[in-house]
Coordinates of C-alpha atoms in Angstrom, one line a residue:
M1 CA 0.0 0.0 0.0
V2 CA 1.0 3.6 -0.6
D3 CA 1.7 5.1 2.9
L4 CA -1.4 6.8 4.2
E5 CA 0.6 9.5 5.9
T6 CA 2.4 10.5 2.6
I7 CA -1.1 10.9 1.0
Y8 CA -2.2 13.2 3.9
Q9 CA 0.9 15.2 3.4
A10 CA 0.3 15.4 -0.3
H11 CA -3.2 16.6 0.4
E12 CA -1.9 19.5 2.5
R13 CA 0.8 20.3 -0.1
I14 CA -1.7 20.6 -3.0
R15 CA -4.4 22.4 -1.0
G16 CA -5.2 25.8 -2.5
T17 CA -3.4 24.9 -5.8
V18 CA -5.3 21.9 -7.0
V19 CA -9.1 22.1 -7.3
E20 CA -11.2 20.0 -4.9
T21 CA -13.6 18.8 -7.6
P22 CA -17.3 18.1 -7.1
F23 CA -18.4 14.6 -6.0
A24 CA -22.0 14.7 -7.0
Y25 CA -25.1 12.4 -7.5
A26 CA -25.8 11.5 -11.1
P27 CA -29.6 11.2 -11.4
R28 CA -29.9 10.2 -15.0
L29 CA -27.1 7.7 -14.9
S30 CA -28.4 6.2 -11.6
E31 CA -31.8 5.8 -13.1
E32 CA -30.4 4.2 -16.3
C33 CA -28.3 1.7 -14.4
G34 CA -30.4 1.0 -11.2
I35 CA -27.4 2.0 -9.1
E36 CA -27.0 5.0 -6.8
I37 CA -24.1 6.7 -8.6
Y38 CA -21.9 9.6 -7.6
L39 CA -19.4 11.1 -10.0
K40 CA -16.0 12.5 -9.0
N41 CA -15.4 15.2 -11.6
E42 CA -11.7 15.3 -12.1
N43 CA -12.5 16.4 -15.7
L44 CA -13.1 19.8 -14.1
Q45 CA -9.5 20.2 -12.9
V46 CA -7.8 23.3 -14.2
T47 CA -5.7 21.1 -16.5
G48 CA -8.7 19.0 -17.4
A49 CA -7.5 15.9 -15.5
F50 CA -6.4 14.4 -12.2
K51 CA -2.8 14.3 -13.1
I52 CA -2.0 17.7 -11.8
R53 CA -2.3 16.2 -8.2
G54 CA 0.6 13.8 -8.5
A55 CA 2.7 16.1 -10.7
Y56 CA 2.4 19.0 -8.4
N57 CA 3.1 16.9 -5.3
K58 CA 6.2 15.4 -6.9
I59 CA 7.7 18.7 -8.1
A60 CA 6.8 20.4 -4.7
S61 CA 8.7 17.6 -3.0
L62 CA 12.0 18.3 -5.0
S63 CA 14.8 20.4 -3.6
D64 CA 15.6 23.8 -5.1
A65 CA 18.8 22.2 -6.6
E66 CA 16.8 19.4 -8.2
R67 CA 14.2 21.8 -9.7
S68 CA 17.0 24.0 -11.1
C69 CA 18.1 21.0 -13.3
G70 CA 14.7 21.0 -14.9
V71 CA 12.1 18.2 -15.1
I72 CA 11.2 15.9 -17.9
A73 CA 8.2 13.6 -18.4
A74 CA 6.6 11.3 -21.0
S75 CA 2.9 11.5 -21.5
A76 CA 0.0 11.1 -23.9
G77 CA -1.3 14.5 -22.6
N78 CA -2.8 14.7 -19.2
H79 CA 0.3 14.0 -17.1
A80 CA 2.2 16.3 -19.5
Q81 CA -0.1 19.2 -18.7
G82 CA 0.1 18.5 -15.0
V83 CA 3.9 18.5 -15.0
A84 CA 4.0 21.6 -17.3
M85 CA 1.7 23.6 -15.0
A86 CA 3.4 22.5 -11.8
A87 CA 6.8 23.3 -13.2
Q88 CA 5.6 26.7 -14.3
M89 CA 4.4 27.4 -10.7
F90 CA 7.9 26.6 -9.4
E91 CA 9.6 28.4 -12.3
A92 CA 11.4 25.2 -13.3
K93 CA 12.2 24.2 -16.9
A94 CA 9.9 21.4 -18.2
L95 CA 10.4 19.2 -21.2
I96 CA 7.6 16.8 -22.2
V97 CA 8.0 13.9 -24.6
M98 CA 4.7 12.9 -26.2
P99 CA 3.8 10.2 -28.8
E100 CA 3.8 11.3 -32.4
S101 CA 0.0 10.6 -32.6
T102 CA -0.9 12.9 -29.7
P103 CA -3.8 15.2 -30.5
L104 CA -2.9 18.8 -31.2
T105 CA -5.2 20.0 -28.4
K106 CA -3.0 18.2 -25.8
I107 CA 0.2 19.4 -27.4
N108 CA -1.0 23.0 -27.3
G109 CA -2.2 22.5 -23.7
V110 CA 1.3 21.6 -22.7
R111 CA 2.9 24.5 -24.5
Y112 CA 0.4 26.9 -22.9
Y113 CA 2.2 26.3 -19.6
G114 CA 5.6 27.1 -21.1
A115 CA 6.9 23.6 -21.5
E116 CA 9.0 22.4 -24.4
V117 CA 7.4 19.5 -26.4
I118 CA 9.3 16.7 -28.2
L119 CA 7.2 14.2 -30.3
A120 CA 8.8 10.7 -30.3
G121 CA 7.5 7.2 -30.6
S122 CA 4.2 5.7 -31.7
N123 CA 2.9 5.1 -28.2
Y124 CA 3.5 6.1 -24.5
D125 CA 6.1 3.4 -23.9
E126 CA 8.3 4.5 -26.8
A127 CA 8.0 8.1 -25.7
Y128 CA 8.9 7.0 -22.2
A129 CA 12.1 5.3 -23.4
Y130 CA 13.1 8.4 -25.3
A131 CA 12.4 10.7 -22.3
A132 CA 14.2 8.5 -19.8
A133 CA 17.3 8.4 -21.9
Y134 CA 17.2 12.2 -22.6
G135 CA 16.7 12.9 -18.9
R136 CA 19.7 10.9 -17.9
E137 CA 21.9 12.5 -20.6
H138 CA 21.0 16.0 -19.6
G139 CA 20.7 15.6 -15.8
M140 CA 17.0 16.4 -15.6
V141 CA 14.6 15.0 -13.0
F142 CA 12.2 12.4 -14.5
V143 CA 8.7 12.7 -13.3
H144 CA 7.1 9.3 -13.9
P145 CA 3.3 9.3 -14.5
F146 CA 2.7 6.4 -12.2
T147 CA 5.7 4.5 -10.8
D148 CA 6.6 7.2 -8.3
E149 CA 5.6 7.3 -4.6
A150 CA 5.0 11.1 -4.6
V151 CA 2.9 10.9 -7.8
M152 CA 0.8 8.0 -6.4
A153 CA 0.3 9.9 -3.1
G154 CA -0.9 12.9 -5.0
Q155 CA -3.5 10.8 -6.9
G156 CA -4.6 9.2 -3.7
T157 CA -5.9 12.6 -2.5
I158 CA -8.9 12.0 -4.7
A159 CA -10.0 9.2 -2.4
L160 CA -9.6 11.4 0.7
E161 CA -12.0 13.9 -0.8
M162 CA -14.5 11.3 -1.8
I163 CA -14.5 9.6 1.7
D164 CA -14.8 13.1 3.4
S165 CA -17.9 13.7 1.3
I166 CA -19.5 10.2 1.3
N167 CA -18.1 7.7 3.8
D168 CA -20.4 4.7 3.1
L169 CA -19.7 3.8 -0.6
D170 CA -20.3 0.2 -1.4
A171 CA -17.8 0.4 -4.3
V172 CA -15.6 2.8 -6.2
L173 CA -14.8 2.5 -10.0
I174 CA -11.3 3.8 -11.0
P175 CA -9.7 3.8 -14.5
V176 CA -6.7 1.6 -14.8
G177 CA -3.8 2.2 -17.2
G178 CA -0.3 2.3 -15.7
G179 CA -1.9 2.0 -12.2
G180 CA -0.8 5.2 -10.4
L181 CA -4.3 6.5 -9.8
I182 CA -5.8 3.3 -8.6
S183 CA -2.7 2.5 -6.4
G184 CA -3.0 5.8 -4.5
M185 CA -6.8 5.7 -4.2
A186 CA -7.1 2.0 -3.3
S187 CA -4.5 2.5 -0.5
V188 CA -6.8 5.2 1.0
F189 CA -10.0 3.2 0.7
K190 CA -8.4 0.0 2.2
A191 CA -7.1 2.0 5.1
L192 CA -10.1 4.3 5.8
S193 CA -13.1 2.5 4.2
P194 CA -12.2 -1.2 4.0
K195 CA -15.8 -2.2 3.2
T196 CA -15.7 -0.2 0.0
E197 CA -15.0 -2.6 -2.9
V198 CA -12.2 -1.1 -5.2
I199 CA -12.9 -2.0 -8.8
G200 CA -10.5 -1.0 -11.6
V201 CA -11.7 -0.5 -15.2
S202 CA -9.4 -0.9 -18.1
A203 CA -9.8 -0.8 -21.9
V204 CA -10.0 -4.0 -23.9
G205 CA -7.4 -2.5 -26.3
A206 CA -4.9 -2.0 -23.5
P207 CA -5.1 -5.2 -21.5
A208 CA -1.7 -5.4 -19.7
M209 CA -2.7 -4.5 -16.2
R210 CA -5.9 -6.6 -16.2
D211 CA -3.9 -9.6 -17.6
S212 CA -1.2 -9.0 -15.0
F213 CA -3.8 -8.7 -12.2
E214 CA -5.4 -12.0 -13.1
A215 CA -2.1 -13.8 -13.5
K216 CA -0.6 -12.2 -10.4
R217 CA 2.6 -11.4 -12.3
A218 CA 3.6 -8.7 -14.8
I219 CA 2.5 -9.3 -18.3
D220 CA 3.2 -6.8 -21.1
S221 CA 1.1 -6.3 -24.2
T222 CA 2.6 -6.4 -27.7
S223 CA 0.6 -3.4 -28.7
V224 CA -2.3 -1.1 -27.6
R225 CA -5.2 0.3 -29.5
T226 CA -8.0 2.2 -27.8
I227 CA -9.8 5.6 -27.9
A228 CA -9.0 5.8 -24.2
D229 CA -5.5 7.1 -24.8
G230 CA -5.0 8.2 -21.2
I231 CA -4.9 4.5 -20.1
A232 CA -3.3 3.1 -23.3
V233 CA -0.2 1.7 -21.5
R234 CA 1.6 -1.3 -23.1
D235 CA 3.9 -2.4 -20.3
T236 CA 3.0 -3.3 -16.7
S237 CA 4.8 -1.6 -13.8
E238 CA 5.9 -4.1 -11.1
V239 CA 5.5 -1.3 -8.6
T240 CA 1.9 -0.4 -9.3
L241 CA 1.0 -4.0 -9.9
G242 CA 2.2 -4.8 -6.3
H243 CA -0.1 -2.1 -4.9
I244 CA -3.0 -3.3 -7.1
L245 CA -2.7 -6.9 -6.1
E246 CA -2.8 -5.8 -2.4
C247 CA -5.6 -3.3 -2.5
V248 CA -7.8 -3.8 -5.6
D249 CA -10.7 -6.3 -5.5
R250 CA -11.2 -6.8 -9.2
I251 CA -10.6 -5.3 -12.7
V252 CA -13.1 -5.3 -15.5
S253 CA -12.6 -4.2 -19.1
V254 CA -14.7 -2.2 -21.6
D255 CA -14.3 -2.0 -25.4
D256 CA -14.2 1.2 -27.5
E257 CA -17.8 0.9 -28.6
E258 CA -18.9 0.9 -24.9
I259 CA -16.5 3.8 -24.1
A260 CA -17.9 5.9 -27.0
N261 CA -21.4 5.2 -25.8
A262 CA -20.5 6.4 -22.3
I263 CA -18.9 9.5 -23.6
L264 CA -22.0 10.4 -25.5
F265 CA -24.3 9.5 -22.6
L266 CA -22.3 11.8 -20.3
L267 CA -22.3 14.6 -22.8
E268 CA -26.0 14.4 -23.6
R269 CA -27.5 13.3 -20.3
Q270 CA -25.1 14.6 -17.7
K271 CA -23.8 17.7 -19.6
L272 CA -20.2 16.6 -19.0
V273 CA -17.3 16.4 -21.5
V274 CA -15.3 13.4 -20.5
E275 CA -12.4 11.8 -22.5
G276 CA -12.2 8.1 -23.2
A277 CA -10.1 7.1 -20.2
G278 CA -12.3 9.1 -17.9
A279 CA -15.5 7.4 -19.2
V280 CA -14.5 3.8 -18.7
G281 CA -16.2 3.5 -15.3
V282 CA -19.5 4.8 -16.7
A283 CA -19.1 2.4 -19.6
A284 CA -18.8 -0.5 -17.2
V285 CA -22.1 0.2 -15.5
L286 CA -24.0 1.3 -18.6
H287 CA -23.1 -2.0 -20.3
A288 CA -23.8 -4.2 -17.3
H289 CA -20.3 -5.4 -16.6
L290 CA -21.0 -4.9 -12.9
S291 CA -24.6 -6.1 -12.6
D292 CA -24.0 -7.2 -9.0
L293 CA -23.8 -3.5 -8.0
Q294 CA -27.6 -3.1 -8.6
G295 CA -29.2 -1.1 -5.8
K296 CA -25.8 -0.2 -4.2
K297 CA -24.1 3.2 -3.7
I298 CA -21.0 3.7 -5.7
G299 CA -18.5 6.3 -6.8
I300 CA -17.1 6.6 -10.3
V301 CA -13.9 8.7 -11.0
L302 CA -14.2 10.7 -14.2
S303 CA -10.4 11.0 -14.5
G304 CA -10.2 13.6 -17.3
G305 CA -12.0 15.7 -19.9
N306 CA -9.3 16.5 -22.5
M307 CA -11.3 15.1 -25.4
D308 CA -10.0 15.6 -28.9
V309 CA -12.8 17.5 -30.7
T310 CA -12.3 15.5 -33.9
L311 CA -12.8 12.2 -32.1
L312 CA -15.7 13.7 -30.2
S313 CA -17.4 14.7 -33.5
I314 CA -17.0 11.2 -34.8
I315 CA -18.5 9.7 -31.6
I316 CA -21.5 12.1 -31.8
E317 CA -22.1 11.3 -35.5
K318 CA -21.9 7.5 -35.0
G319 CA -24.1 7.8 -31.9
L320 CA -26.8 9.7 -33.7
I321 CA -26.8 7.0 -36.4
K322 CA -26.9 4.1 -33.9
S323 CA -29.8 5.7 -31.9
G324 CA -31.9 6.3 -35.0
R325 CA -31.6 10.0 -35.0
K326 CA -29.6 10.2 -38.2
M327 CA -29.8 8.2 -41.4
K328 CA -27.5 8.0 -44.5
L329 CA -29.1 6.7 -47.7
T330 CA -28.1 6.3 -51.3
V331 CA -31.1 6.3 -53.7
T332 CA -31.0 5.6 -57.4
L333 CA -33.2 7.9 -59.5
V334 CA -34.0 8.3 -63.2
D335 CA -31.8 11.4 -64.1
K336 CA -34.6 13.7 -65.4
P337 CA -36.1 17.0 -64.3
G338 CA -38.3 16.7 -61.3
A339 CA -37.1 13.3 -60.1
L340 CA -35.1 14.7 -57.2
M341 CA -38.0 17.1 -56.2
K342 CA -40.4 14.1 -56.1
L343 CA -38.0 12.2 -53.8
T344 CA -37.5 15.2 -51.4
E345 CA -41.3 15.9 -51.3
M346 CA -41.9 12.3 -50.2
L347 CA -39.3 12.7 -47.4
Q348 CA -40.9 16.0 -46.4
G349 CA -44.2 14.2 -46.1
L350 CA -42.7 12.0 -43.5
N351 CA -41.1 14.9 -41.6
A352 CA -37.6 13.7 -42.4
N353 CA -35.2 16.7 -42.5
I354 CA -32.4 16.6 -45.1
V355 CA -29.1 17.9 -43.7
H356 CA -26.8 17.0 -46.6
I357 CA -27.2 15.8 -50.2
D358 CA -24.9 14.8 -53.0
Y359 CA -25.8 14.0 -56.6
D360 CA -23.8 11.5 -58.8
R361 CA -24.5 10.7 -62.4
T362 CA -21.1 9.5 -63.5
S363 CA -20.5 6.4 -61.3
T364 CA -19.5 3.4 -63.5
T365 CA -21.9 1.2 -61.6
L366 CA -24.9 3.3 -62.8
A367 CA -26.9 2.6 -65.9
Y368 CA -27.0 5.4 -68.4
G369 CA -29.8 7.8 -67.6
D370 CA -29.7 7.0 -63.8
A371 CA -28.2 9.0 -60.9
N372 CA -27.3 8.3 -57.3
V373 CA -28.5 10.7 -54.6
M374 CA -26.6 10.5 -51.3
I375 CA -28.9 11.9 -48.5
H376 CA -28.2 12.5 -44.8
L377 CA -31.4 12.7 -42.9
E378 CA -32.4 13.8 -39.4
T379 CA -34.9 11.2 -38.1
K380 CA -37.0 10.6 -35.0
G381 CA -35.9 7.1 -34.2
K382 CA -35.9 3.6 -35.6
E383 CA -39.6 3.4 -36.2
H384 CA -39.4 6.6 -38.3
Q385 CA -36.6 5.2 -40.3
S386 CA -38.6 2.0 -40.9
Q387 CA -41.4 4.2 -42.4
I388 CA -38.9 5.9 -44.7
R389 CA -37.6 2.5 -45.9
A390 CA -41.1 1.3 -46.5
L391 CA -42.0 4.4 -48.5
L392 CA -39.0 4.1 -50.7
K393 CA -39.8 0.4 -51.3
E394 CA -43.4 1.2 -52.1
H395 CA -42.4 3.7 -54.8
R396 CA -39.8 1.2 -56.1
Y397 CA -36.7 3.2 -55.4
L398 CA -33.4 1.3 -55.3
S399 CA -31.7 2.3 -52.1
S400 CA -28.9 1.3 -49.8
E401 CA -28.0 2.5 -46.3
E402 CA -24.7 3.4 -44.7
H403 CA -24.3 2.1 -41.1

């Protein structure tokens, strides 16, 4: 376990600098899942994620001489912003190594706090190897995102705040990647609220920690692929695995489809912008991975909200299609005056709103004299879409649908 006293010290150290985020009841989510659910909104931190807690505690713990050498970190984004902001507060030089695929919004977030950014490697682990070597060569202090006692203690302060607010939780759901967050938090719950079940939630596309937990030994993955980039860690840390085996009760996994659904649910029903890693706990309850929690009182950590807007737009678009609120059709018409007007008038009669339309008469798959019309429609659910399909069939239109 991470030493409880060091976590208390970290809490005092970050007080007044790090936001004590809300821990609030989620009525729509609770109703949907049949569980009494409270959300810890770390997505509302000034850097958009919990990582500022551990990063600030680590840099505040350094001596003046150590800080004068500068700090270096490897991160997909959230730890990077935490280190950059904390270093700026202490007027220390910060260098952040990020994977080459890191979204621009996270790169700009780091630069905003005055840190230098180097892009290296295709994932976190390759960026980490580059940063560790660079730090040794230039005498900089490496701030590890999870395998560091001061960092884990900083993350554990979230649990202190949750227990201070609600001290009778039946379970707490915590995202799991490298394991720093859950190591710190689980140590607090097992010391102060041992009846609370500690459940980690990982991404199917980043299975290293769950596989290691089940095997009770470190198992690395060959690759990672998930929209939850904040927990996309390939290699297992022996340090955090040790804490997890001691303090965590179980780990479940959710896939990208479930994570995307959770992101959209939180945006639409709870009015919260949450990134993939932050939404995994909600994904687990929405998709019944934890049905034994029915009727119980639980807390879910929304670990971050630094969502790439391009990915968010894709999630919204796909979500609208899956829920029957958007429909993409290709309809073949006879290419003559009035044919398109007849089609649109039919759709108008069913109150289907056209939001985008393309017209193609040159495709080699078309018969001469025909044209394809690609139409994006706003619809009112799956029954409404069935009515549209039936009408097209009744009037003998050839049509296909994009899913």
